[in-house]
Coordinates of C-alpha atoms in Angstrom, one line a residue:
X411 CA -17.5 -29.7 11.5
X412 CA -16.4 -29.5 8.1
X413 CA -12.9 -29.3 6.8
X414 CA -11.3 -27.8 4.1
X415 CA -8.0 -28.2 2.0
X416 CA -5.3 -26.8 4.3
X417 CA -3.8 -23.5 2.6
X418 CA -0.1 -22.3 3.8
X419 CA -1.9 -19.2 4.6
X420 CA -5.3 -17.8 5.6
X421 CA -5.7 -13.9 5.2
X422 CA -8.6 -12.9 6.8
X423 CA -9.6 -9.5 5.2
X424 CA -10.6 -9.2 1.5
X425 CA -9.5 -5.0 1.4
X426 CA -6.9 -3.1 -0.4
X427 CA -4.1 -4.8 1.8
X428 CA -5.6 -8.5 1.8
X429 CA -5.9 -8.5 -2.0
X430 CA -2.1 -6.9 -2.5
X431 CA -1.0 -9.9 -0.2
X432 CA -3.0 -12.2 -1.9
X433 CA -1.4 -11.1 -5.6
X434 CA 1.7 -11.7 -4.2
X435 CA 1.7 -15.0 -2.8
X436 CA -0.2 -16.5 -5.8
X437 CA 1.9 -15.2 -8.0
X438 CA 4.9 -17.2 -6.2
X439 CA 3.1 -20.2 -5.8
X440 CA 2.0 -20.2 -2.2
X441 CA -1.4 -22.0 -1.4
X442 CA -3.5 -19.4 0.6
X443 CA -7.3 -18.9 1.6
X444 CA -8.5 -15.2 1.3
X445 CA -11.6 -14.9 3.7
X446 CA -14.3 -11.9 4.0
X447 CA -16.7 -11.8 6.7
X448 CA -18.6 -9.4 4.4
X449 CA -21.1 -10.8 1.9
X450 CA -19.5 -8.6 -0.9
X451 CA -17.2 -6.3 -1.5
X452 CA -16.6 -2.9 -0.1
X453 CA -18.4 -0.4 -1.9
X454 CA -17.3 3.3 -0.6
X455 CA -14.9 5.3 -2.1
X456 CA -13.0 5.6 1.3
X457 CA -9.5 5.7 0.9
X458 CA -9.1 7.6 -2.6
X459 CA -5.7 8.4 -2.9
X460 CA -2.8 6.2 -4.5
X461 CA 0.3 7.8 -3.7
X462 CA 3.4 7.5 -6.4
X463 CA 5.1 4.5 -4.0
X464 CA 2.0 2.7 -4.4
X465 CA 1.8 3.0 -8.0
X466 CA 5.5 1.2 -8.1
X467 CA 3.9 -1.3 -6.3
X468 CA 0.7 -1.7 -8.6
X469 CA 3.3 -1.7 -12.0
X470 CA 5.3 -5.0 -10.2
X471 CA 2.0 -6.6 -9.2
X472 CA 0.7 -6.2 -13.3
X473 CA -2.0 -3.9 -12.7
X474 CA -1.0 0.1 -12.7
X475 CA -2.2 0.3 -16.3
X476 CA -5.5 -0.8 -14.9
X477 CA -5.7 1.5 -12.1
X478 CA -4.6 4.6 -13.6
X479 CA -7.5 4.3 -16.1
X480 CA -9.9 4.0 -13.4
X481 CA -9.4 7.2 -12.2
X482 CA -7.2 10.6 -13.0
X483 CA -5.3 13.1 -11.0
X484 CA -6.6 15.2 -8.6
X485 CA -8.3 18.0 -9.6
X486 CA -8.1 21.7 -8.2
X487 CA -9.9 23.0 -5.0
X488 CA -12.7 25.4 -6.0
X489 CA -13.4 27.3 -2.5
X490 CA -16.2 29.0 -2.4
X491 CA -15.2 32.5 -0.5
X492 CA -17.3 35.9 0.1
X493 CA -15.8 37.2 -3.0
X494 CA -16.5 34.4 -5.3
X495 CA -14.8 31.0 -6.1
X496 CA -10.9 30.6 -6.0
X497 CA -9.4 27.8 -7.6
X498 CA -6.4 26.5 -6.2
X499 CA -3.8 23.6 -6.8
X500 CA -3.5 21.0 -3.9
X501 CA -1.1 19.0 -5.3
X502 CA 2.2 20.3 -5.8
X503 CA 4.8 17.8 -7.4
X504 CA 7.2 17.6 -9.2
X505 CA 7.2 16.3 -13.4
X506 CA 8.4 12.3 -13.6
X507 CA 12.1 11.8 -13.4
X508 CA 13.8 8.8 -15.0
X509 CA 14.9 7.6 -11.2
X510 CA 10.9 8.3 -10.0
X511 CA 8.8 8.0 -13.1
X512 CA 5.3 8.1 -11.3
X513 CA 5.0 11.5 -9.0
X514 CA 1.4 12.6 -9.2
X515 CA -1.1 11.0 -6.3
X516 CA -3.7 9.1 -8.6
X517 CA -7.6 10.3 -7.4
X518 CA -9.1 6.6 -7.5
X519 CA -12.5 5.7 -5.8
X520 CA -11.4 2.4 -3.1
X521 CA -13.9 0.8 -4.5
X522 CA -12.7 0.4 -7.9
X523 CA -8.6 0.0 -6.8
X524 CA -10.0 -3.1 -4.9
X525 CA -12.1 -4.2 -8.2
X526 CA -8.9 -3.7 -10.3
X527 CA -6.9 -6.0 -7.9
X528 CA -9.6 -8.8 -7.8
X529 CA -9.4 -8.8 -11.6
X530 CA -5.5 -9.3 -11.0
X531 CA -6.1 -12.1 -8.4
X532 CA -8.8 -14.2 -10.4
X533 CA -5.9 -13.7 -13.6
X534 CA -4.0 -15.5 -11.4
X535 CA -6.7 -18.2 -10.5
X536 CA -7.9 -16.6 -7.0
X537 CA -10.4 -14.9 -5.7
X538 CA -12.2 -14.2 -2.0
X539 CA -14.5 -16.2 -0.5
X540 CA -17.2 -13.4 0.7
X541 CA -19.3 -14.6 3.5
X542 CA -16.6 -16.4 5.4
X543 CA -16.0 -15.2 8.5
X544 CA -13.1 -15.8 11.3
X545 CA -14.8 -16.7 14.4
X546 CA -11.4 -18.3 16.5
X547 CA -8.2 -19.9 16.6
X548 CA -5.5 -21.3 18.2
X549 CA -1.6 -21.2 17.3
X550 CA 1.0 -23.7 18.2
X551 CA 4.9 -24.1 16.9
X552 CA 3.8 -25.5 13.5
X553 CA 0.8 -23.5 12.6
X554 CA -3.0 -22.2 13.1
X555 CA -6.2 -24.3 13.6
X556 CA -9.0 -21.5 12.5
X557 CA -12.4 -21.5 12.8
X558 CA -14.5 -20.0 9.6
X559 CA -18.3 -20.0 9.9
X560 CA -19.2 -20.1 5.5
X561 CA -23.0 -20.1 4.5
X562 CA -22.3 -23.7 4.5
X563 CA -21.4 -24.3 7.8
X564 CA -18.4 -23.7 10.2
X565 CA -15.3 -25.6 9.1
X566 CA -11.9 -25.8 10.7
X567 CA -8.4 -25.0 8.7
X568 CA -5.0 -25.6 9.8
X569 CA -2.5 -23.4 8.1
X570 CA 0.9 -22.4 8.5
X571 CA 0.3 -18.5 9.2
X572 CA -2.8 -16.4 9.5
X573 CA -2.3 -12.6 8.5
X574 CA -5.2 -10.2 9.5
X575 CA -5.8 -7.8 7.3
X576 CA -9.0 -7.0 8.6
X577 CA -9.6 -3.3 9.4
X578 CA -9.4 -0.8 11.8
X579 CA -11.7 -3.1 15.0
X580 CA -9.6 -6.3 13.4
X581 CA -11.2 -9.7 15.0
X582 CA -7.5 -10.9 14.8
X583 CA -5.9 -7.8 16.8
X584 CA -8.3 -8.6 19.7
X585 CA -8.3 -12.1 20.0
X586 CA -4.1 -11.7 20.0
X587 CA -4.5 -9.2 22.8
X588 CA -2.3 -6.5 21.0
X589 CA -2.7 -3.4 22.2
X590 CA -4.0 -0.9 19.7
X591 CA -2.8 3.0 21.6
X592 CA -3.3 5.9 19.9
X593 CA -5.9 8.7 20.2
X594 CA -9.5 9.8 19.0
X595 CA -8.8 13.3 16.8
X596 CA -11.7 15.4 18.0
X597 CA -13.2 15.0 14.5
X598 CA -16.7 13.2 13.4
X599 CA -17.0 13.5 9.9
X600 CA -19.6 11.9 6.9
X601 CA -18.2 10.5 4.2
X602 CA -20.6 9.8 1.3
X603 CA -20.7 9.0 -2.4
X604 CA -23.8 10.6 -3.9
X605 CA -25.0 11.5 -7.4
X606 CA -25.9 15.3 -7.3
X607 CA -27.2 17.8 -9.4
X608 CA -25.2 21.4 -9.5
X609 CA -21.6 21.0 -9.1
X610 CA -19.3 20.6 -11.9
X611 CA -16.8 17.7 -11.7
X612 CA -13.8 19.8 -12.7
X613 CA -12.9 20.5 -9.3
X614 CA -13.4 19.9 -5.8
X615 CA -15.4 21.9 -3.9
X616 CA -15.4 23.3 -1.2
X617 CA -17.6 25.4 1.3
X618 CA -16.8 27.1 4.5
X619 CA -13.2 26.3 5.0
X620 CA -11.8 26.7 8.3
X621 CA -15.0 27.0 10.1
X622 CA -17.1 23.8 11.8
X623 CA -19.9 24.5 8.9
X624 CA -17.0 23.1 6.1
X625 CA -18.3 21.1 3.2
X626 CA -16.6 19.6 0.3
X627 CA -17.6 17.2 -2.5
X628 CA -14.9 16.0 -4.7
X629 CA -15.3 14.4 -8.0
X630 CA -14.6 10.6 -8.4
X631 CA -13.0 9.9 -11.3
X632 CA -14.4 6.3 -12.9
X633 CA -17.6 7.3 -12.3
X634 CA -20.8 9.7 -11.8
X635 CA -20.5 10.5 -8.2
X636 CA -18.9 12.8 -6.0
X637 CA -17.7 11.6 -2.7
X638 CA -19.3 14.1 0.0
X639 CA -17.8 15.2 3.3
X640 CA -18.1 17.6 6.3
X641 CA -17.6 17.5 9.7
X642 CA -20.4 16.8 12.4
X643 CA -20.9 17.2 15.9
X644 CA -20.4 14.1 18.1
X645 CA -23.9 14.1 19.9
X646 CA -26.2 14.4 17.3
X647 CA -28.0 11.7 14.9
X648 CA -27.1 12.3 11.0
X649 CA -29.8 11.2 8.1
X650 CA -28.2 10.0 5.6
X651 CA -30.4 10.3 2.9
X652 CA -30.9 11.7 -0.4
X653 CA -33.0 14.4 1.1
X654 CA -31.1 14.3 4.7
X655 CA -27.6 15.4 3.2
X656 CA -29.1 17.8 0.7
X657 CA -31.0 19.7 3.6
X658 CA -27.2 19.7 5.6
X659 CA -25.5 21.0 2.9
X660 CA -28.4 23.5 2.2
X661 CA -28.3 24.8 5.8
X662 CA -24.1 25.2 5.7
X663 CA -24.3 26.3 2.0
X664 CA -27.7 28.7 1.7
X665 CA -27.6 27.1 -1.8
X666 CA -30.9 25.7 -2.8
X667 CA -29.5 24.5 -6.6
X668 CA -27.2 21.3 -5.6
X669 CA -29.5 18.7 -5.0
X670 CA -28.0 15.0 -3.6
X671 CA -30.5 12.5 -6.3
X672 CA -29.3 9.2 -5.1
X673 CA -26.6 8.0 -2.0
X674 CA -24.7 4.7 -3.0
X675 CA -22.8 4.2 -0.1
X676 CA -22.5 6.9 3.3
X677 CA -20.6 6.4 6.6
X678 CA -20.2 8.8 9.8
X679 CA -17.0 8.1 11.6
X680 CA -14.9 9.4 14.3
X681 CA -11.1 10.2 12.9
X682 CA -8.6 7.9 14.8
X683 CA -4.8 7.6 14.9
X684 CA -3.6 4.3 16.2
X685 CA -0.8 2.0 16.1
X686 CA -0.8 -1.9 17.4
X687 CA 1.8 -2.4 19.9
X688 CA 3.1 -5.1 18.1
X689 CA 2.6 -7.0 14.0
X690 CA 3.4 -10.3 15.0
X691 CA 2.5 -12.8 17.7
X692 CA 4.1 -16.3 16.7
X693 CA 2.5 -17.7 13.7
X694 CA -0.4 -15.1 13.1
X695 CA 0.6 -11.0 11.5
X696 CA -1.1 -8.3 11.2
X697 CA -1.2 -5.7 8.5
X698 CA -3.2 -2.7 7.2
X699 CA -5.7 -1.2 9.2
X700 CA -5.5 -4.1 11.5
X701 CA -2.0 -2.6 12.4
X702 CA -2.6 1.0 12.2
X703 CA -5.4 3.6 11.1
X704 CA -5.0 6.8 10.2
X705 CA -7.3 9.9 9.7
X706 CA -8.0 10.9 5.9
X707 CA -5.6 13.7 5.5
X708 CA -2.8 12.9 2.9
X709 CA -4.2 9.9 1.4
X710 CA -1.8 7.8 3.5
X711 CA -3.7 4.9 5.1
X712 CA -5.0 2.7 2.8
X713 CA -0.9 3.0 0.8
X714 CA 0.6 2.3 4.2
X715 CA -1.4 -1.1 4.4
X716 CA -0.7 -1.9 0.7
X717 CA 3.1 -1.6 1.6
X718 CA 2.6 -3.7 4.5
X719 CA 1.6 -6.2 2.3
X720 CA 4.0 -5.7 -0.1
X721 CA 6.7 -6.0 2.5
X722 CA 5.3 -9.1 4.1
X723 CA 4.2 -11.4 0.9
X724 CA 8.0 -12.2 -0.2
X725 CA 9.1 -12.8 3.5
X726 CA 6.2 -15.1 4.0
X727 CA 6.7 -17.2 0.4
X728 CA 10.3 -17.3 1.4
X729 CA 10.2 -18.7 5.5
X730 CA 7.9 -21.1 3.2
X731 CA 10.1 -22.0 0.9
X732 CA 12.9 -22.7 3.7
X733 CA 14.0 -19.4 4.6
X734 CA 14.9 -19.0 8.4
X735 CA 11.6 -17.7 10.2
X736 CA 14.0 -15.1 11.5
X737 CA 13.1 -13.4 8.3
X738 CA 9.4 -12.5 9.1
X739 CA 10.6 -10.8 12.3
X740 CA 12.3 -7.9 10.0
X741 CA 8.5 -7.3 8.7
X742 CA 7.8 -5.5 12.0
X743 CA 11.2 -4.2 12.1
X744 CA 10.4 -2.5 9.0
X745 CA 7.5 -1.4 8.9
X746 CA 6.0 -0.3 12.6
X747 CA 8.5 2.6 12.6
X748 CA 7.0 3.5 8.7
X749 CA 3.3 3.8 10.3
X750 CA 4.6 5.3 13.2
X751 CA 5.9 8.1 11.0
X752 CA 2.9 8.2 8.8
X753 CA 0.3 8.7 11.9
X754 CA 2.7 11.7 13.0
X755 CA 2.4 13.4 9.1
X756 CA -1.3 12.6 9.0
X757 CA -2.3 14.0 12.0
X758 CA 0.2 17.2 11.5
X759 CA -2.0 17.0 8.1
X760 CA -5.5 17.7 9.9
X761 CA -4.1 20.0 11.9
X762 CA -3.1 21.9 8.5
X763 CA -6.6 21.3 6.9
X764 CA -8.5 22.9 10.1
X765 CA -6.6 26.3 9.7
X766 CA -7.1 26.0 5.7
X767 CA -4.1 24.7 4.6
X768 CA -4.7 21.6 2.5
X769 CA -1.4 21.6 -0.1
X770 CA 0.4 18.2 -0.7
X771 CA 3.9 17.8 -1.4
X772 CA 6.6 14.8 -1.6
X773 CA 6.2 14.4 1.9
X774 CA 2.9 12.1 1.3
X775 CA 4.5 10.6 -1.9
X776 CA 5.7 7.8 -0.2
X777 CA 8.6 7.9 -2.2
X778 CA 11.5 8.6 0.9
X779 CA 10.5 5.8 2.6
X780 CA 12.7 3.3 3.3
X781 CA 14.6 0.7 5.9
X782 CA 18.2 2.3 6.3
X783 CA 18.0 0.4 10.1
X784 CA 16.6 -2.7 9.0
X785 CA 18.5 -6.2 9.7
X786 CA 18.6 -7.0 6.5
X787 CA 20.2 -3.5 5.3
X788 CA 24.2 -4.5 4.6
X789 CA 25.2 -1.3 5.9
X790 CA 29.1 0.0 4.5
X791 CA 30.1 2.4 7.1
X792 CA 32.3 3.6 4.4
X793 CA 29.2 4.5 1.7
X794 CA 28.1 8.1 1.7
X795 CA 26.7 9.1 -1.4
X796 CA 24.3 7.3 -4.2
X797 CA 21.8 4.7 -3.2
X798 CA 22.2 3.3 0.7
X799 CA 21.2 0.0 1.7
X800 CA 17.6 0.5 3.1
X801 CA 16.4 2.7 0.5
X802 CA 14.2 2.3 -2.3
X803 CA 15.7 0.8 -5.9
X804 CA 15.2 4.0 -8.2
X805 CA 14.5 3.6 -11.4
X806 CA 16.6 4.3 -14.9
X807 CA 16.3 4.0 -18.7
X808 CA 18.8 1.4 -19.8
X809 CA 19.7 -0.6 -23.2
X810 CA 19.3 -4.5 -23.6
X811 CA 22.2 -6.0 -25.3
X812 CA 20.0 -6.7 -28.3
X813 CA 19.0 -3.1 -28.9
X814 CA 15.9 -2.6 -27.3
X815 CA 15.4 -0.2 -24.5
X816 CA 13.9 -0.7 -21.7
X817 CA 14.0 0.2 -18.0
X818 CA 15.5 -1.3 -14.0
X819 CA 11.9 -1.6 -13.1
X820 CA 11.1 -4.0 -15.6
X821 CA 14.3 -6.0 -14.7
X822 CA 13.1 -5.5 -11.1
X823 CA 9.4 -6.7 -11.7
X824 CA 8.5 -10.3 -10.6
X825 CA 8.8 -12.4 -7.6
X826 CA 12.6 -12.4 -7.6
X827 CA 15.3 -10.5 -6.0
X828 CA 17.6 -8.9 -8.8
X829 CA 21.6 -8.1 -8.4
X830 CA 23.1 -5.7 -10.6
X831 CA 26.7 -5.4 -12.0
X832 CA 28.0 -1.7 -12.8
X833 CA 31.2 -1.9 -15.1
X834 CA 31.9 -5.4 -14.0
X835 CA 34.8 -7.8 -15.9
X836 CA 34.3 -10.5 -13.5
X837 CA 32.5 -13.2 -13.7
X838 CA 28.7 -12.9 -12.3
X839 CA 28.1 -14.6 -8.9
X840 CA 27.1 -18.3 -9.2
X841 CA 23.2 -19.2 -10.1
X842 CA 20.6 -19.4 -7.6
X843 CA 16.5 -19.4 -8.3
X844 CA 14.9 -16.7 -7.1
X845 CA 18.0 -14.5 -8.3
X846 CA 18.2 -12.9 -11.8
X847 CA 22.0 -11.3 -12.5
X848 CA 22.6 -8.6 -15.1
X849 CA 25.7 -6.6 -15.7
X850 CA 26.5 -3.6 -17.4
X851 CA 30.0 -3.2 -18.8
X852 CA 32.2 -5.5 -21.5
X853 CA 29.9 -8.6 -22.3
X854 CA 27.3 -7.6 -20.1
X855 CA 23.6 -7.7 -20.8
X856 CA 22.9 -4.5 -19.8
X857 CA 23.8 -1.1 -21.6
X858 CA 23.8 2.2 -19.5
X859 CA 24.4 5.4 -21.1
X860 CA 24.9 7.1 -17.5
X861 CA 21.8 6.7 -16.0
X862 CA 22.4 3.8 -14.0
X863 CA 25.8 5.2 -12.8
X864 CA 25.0 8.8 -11.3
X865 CA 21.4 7.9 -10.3
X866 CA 22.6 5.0 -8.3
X867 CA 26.7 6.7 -7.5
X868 CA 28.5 3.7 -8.5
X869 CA 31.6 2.8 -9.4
X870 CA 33.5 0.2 -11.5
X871 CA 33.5 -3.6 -10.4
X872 CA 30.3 -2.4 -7.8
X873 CA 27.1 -4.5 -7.4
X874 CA 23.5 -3.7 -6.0
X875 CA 21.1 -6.3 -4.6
X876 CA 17.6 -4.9 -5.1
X877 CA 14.8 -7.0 -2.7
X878 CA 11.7 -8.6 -4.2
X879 CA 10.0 -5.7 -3.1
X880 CA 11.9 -2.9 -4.7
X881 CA 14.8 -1.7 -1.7
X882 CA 18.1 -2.1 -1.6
X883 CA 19.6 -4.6 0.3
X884 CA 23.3 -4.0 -0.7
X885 CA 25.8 -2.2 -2.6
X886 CA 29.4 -4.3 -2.2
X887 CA 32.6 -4.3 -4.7
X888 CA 33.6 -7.2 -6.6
X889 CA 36.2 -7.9 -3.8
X890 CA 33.2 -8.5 -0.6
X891 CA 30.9 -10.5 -3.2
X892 CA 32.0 -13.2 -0.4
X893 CA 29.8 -11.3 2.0
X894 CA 27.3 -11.3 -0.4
X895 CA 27.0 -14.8 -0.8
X896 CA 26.7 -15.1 2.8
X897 CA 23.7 -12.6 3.0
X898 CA 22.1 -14.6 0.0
X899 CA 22.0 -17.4 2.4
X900 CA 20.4 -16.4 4.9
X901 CA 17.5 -15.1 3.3
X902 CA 16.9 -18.8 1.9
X903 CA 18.4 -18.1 -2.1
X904 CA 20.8 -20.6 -2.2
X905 CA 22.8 -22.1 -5.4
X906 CA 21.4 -25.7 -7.3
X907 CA 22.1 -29.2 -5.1
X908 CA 21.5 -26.9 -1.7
X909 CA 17.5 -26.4 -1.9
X910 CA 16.2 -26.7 1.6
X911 CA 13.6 -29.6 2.5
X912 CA 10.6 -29.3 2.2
X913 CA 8.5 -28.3 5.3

């Protein structure tokens, strides 16, 4: 058997969540191996949505310019009625805010968000190995021997952590033995992307809303094709043709002018809500689909498992890098409760979209989320307005010292945790890597003319800690920056002349 290089990390599972991880930990440095058991990449336009969190999450990884112009925002629902078509808006959201500047859902084909971040991961000298598939391993204290049959060969890998990321009937799930509870919705739906003559790609369309005979074909943005869907009955065979879908949506529709020319990629699937019973046995984590799936509704699933990963990659770089392996325990802390509370708002979603009612609001944005019970939350009994430990960093306009504008989120964006002085005359806290200080106030780097202060409620000589990936981990006075320095420590930042050995 042949072996490779050992990697600090194999993910197995080259999707939307696989490649976010991936980003991250080569953008910090960490050696990793990015395995597909596919021979190429996923070509459906599945999980379509990128919700407004997500896009903060695509701007620090370097690649929201790229995914915006891939697609657009969701168009308005054309339903086709007895009386003629009604346009309606499904989306219903506020205008940008400096705290929140992205709000609208983004319509983009999965396809081409998982295209966009390969480009991003080969930029940064990765890229998946397609074909390689994870047929065992074992776990000890130190690490994970896998087994990867390649076209090549099988070859055993030693790593330090294996994180699956790899779907909804995840190899890695089952051969942990976690649990995956949860229901089947009562729901068996085709999803397609097809080429078709007589619709319009202004809107999406639908037929037969609120009745089993519903059909819909939105536009996907990007490209030519619409992405087709309707429900169908669990005991019957589907053809999923050309000619097979135009003859179903003939016999729901009576209309003999839309005609499907060419299907690039079709699936029939039974809607699911599940939840593993648990992300983390020893040395091998689960994320994405692996850990949860979700049915369509709200465009949550495939954002969930990107925020997974985003939550994970800066714990894992870190419990690398020295970090107590504590740390990686607060990743399921964190964010089982989050997909817990996404299932519940998918499924109260369907439910909505049976009896008509498809309108979107904040509640799918994403944006609320956040870890106000999490370990690593300094909570101040005492706090009670502004920004909380737990919740996510908001953004705000601000002033360099030089002149130039420019924004938190760009001071946020990187691989480093940031810690922020409002109206501060004290000196900054001493340096440590992986920590970037800047202060606002007499000599500081940073000017704020108010935006900072009321979107954040802070006072003079008060500092936030913002995570790696974009919460709050603190707001403390001048007077507790003590405490701080404590916290700092125990997530493995630590000043020059104490770095930790290596492992």
């Amino acid at each position: 058997m042949a072996h490779a290089a050992n990697p600090d990390v194999i993910i197995c599972g080259a999707g939307a969540a696989g490649l976010t991880l991936a980003i991250d930990l080569a953008r910090r440095g960490v050696r990793f191996l990015l395995i597909e058991k596919a021979s190429q990449p996923f070509a459906g336009s599945r999980g379509k949505g990128i919700q407004p969190r997500s896009q903060e999450v695509f701007e620090d990884l370097g690649v929201i310019d790229r995914i915006v112009a891939s697609g657009g925002e969701y168009p308005v629902q054309r339903v086709y009625t007895d009386d003629g078509p009604v346009d309606e808006a499904v989306i219903v959201m506020p205008e940008p805010t400096p705290a929140e500047p992205y709000q609208i859902p983004l319509l983009v084909p999965q396809f081409l968000t998982e295209r966009r971040l390969r480009e991003r991961l080969a930029e940064l000298g990765h890229a998946p190995r397609y074909g390689h598939e994870l047929v065992g391993f074992d776990q000890d204290a130190d690490g994970v021997s896998a087994r990867i049959a390649t076209p090549d060969g099988e070859r055993a890998i030693r790593a330090r952590y294996l994180i699956g990321t790899d779907g909804g009937r995840s190899f890695v799930r089952k051969a942990l033995g976690v649990g995956f509870p949860g229901k089947t919705l009562g729901v068996r739906a085709i999803v397609a992307d097809v080429l078709v003559y007589g619709v319009s790609p202004d809107a999406w369309h639908r037929w037969g809303e609120g009745t089993a005979q519903q059909m819909s074909m939105c536009p996907l943005y990007g490209t030519d094709m619409f992405q087709y869907q309707c429900p169908i009955p669990f005991d019957v065979d589907v053809d999923l043709s050309a000619e097979g879908l135009t003859a179903l949506f003939r016999e729901r529709t009576g209309r003999s002018d839309v005609v499907i020319r060419e299907v690039s990629w079709a699936s029939a699937f039974e809607m699911n809500a599940r939840l593993a019973d648990a992300y983390q046995r020893g040395r091998v984590l689960l994320a994405g689909d692996a850990a949860h799936v979700h049915p369509p509704t709200g465009g949550q699933g495939l954002n969930t498992g990107i925020q997974d990963a985003y939550n994970l990659g800066w714990k894992l770089a870190a419990v690398l890098d020295g970090a107590p392996e504590s740390l990686l325990a607060s990743y399921e802390q964190e964010r089982r409760p989050i997909a817990e509370a996404v299932l519940g708002l998918s499924t109260r979603l369907l439910e909505a979209a049976e009896n008509r009612d498809h309108r979107r609001g904040r509640e799918v944005s994403q944006l609320d989320l956040g870890y106000l019970e999490s370990p690593l939350s300094m909570t101040d009994p005492g706090r009670d307005h502004g920004v909380l430990p737990g919740d996510r960093a908001p953004d705000a306009p601000v002033t360099g010292a030089g002149g130039l504008p420019t924004r938190l989120f760009s001071l946020f964006q990187g691989p480093h945790w940031t810690l922020l002085g409002h109206d501060v005359k004290s000196s900054a806290p001493a340096p440590r890597a992986g920590l970037h200080v800047h202060t606002i106030g007499a000599r500081g780097d940073i000017v704020d003319t108010g935006n900072v202060q009321s979107i954040y409620g802070l006072s003079s000589e008060q500092w936030v800690l913002v995570r790696p990936d974009g919460y709050v981990a603190a707001v403390v006075d001048t007077t507790d920056l003590g405490t701080l320095e404590s916290y700092l420590d125990s997530v493995g930042l630590h000043p020059p002349g104490q770095a930790q050995a290596a492992w």
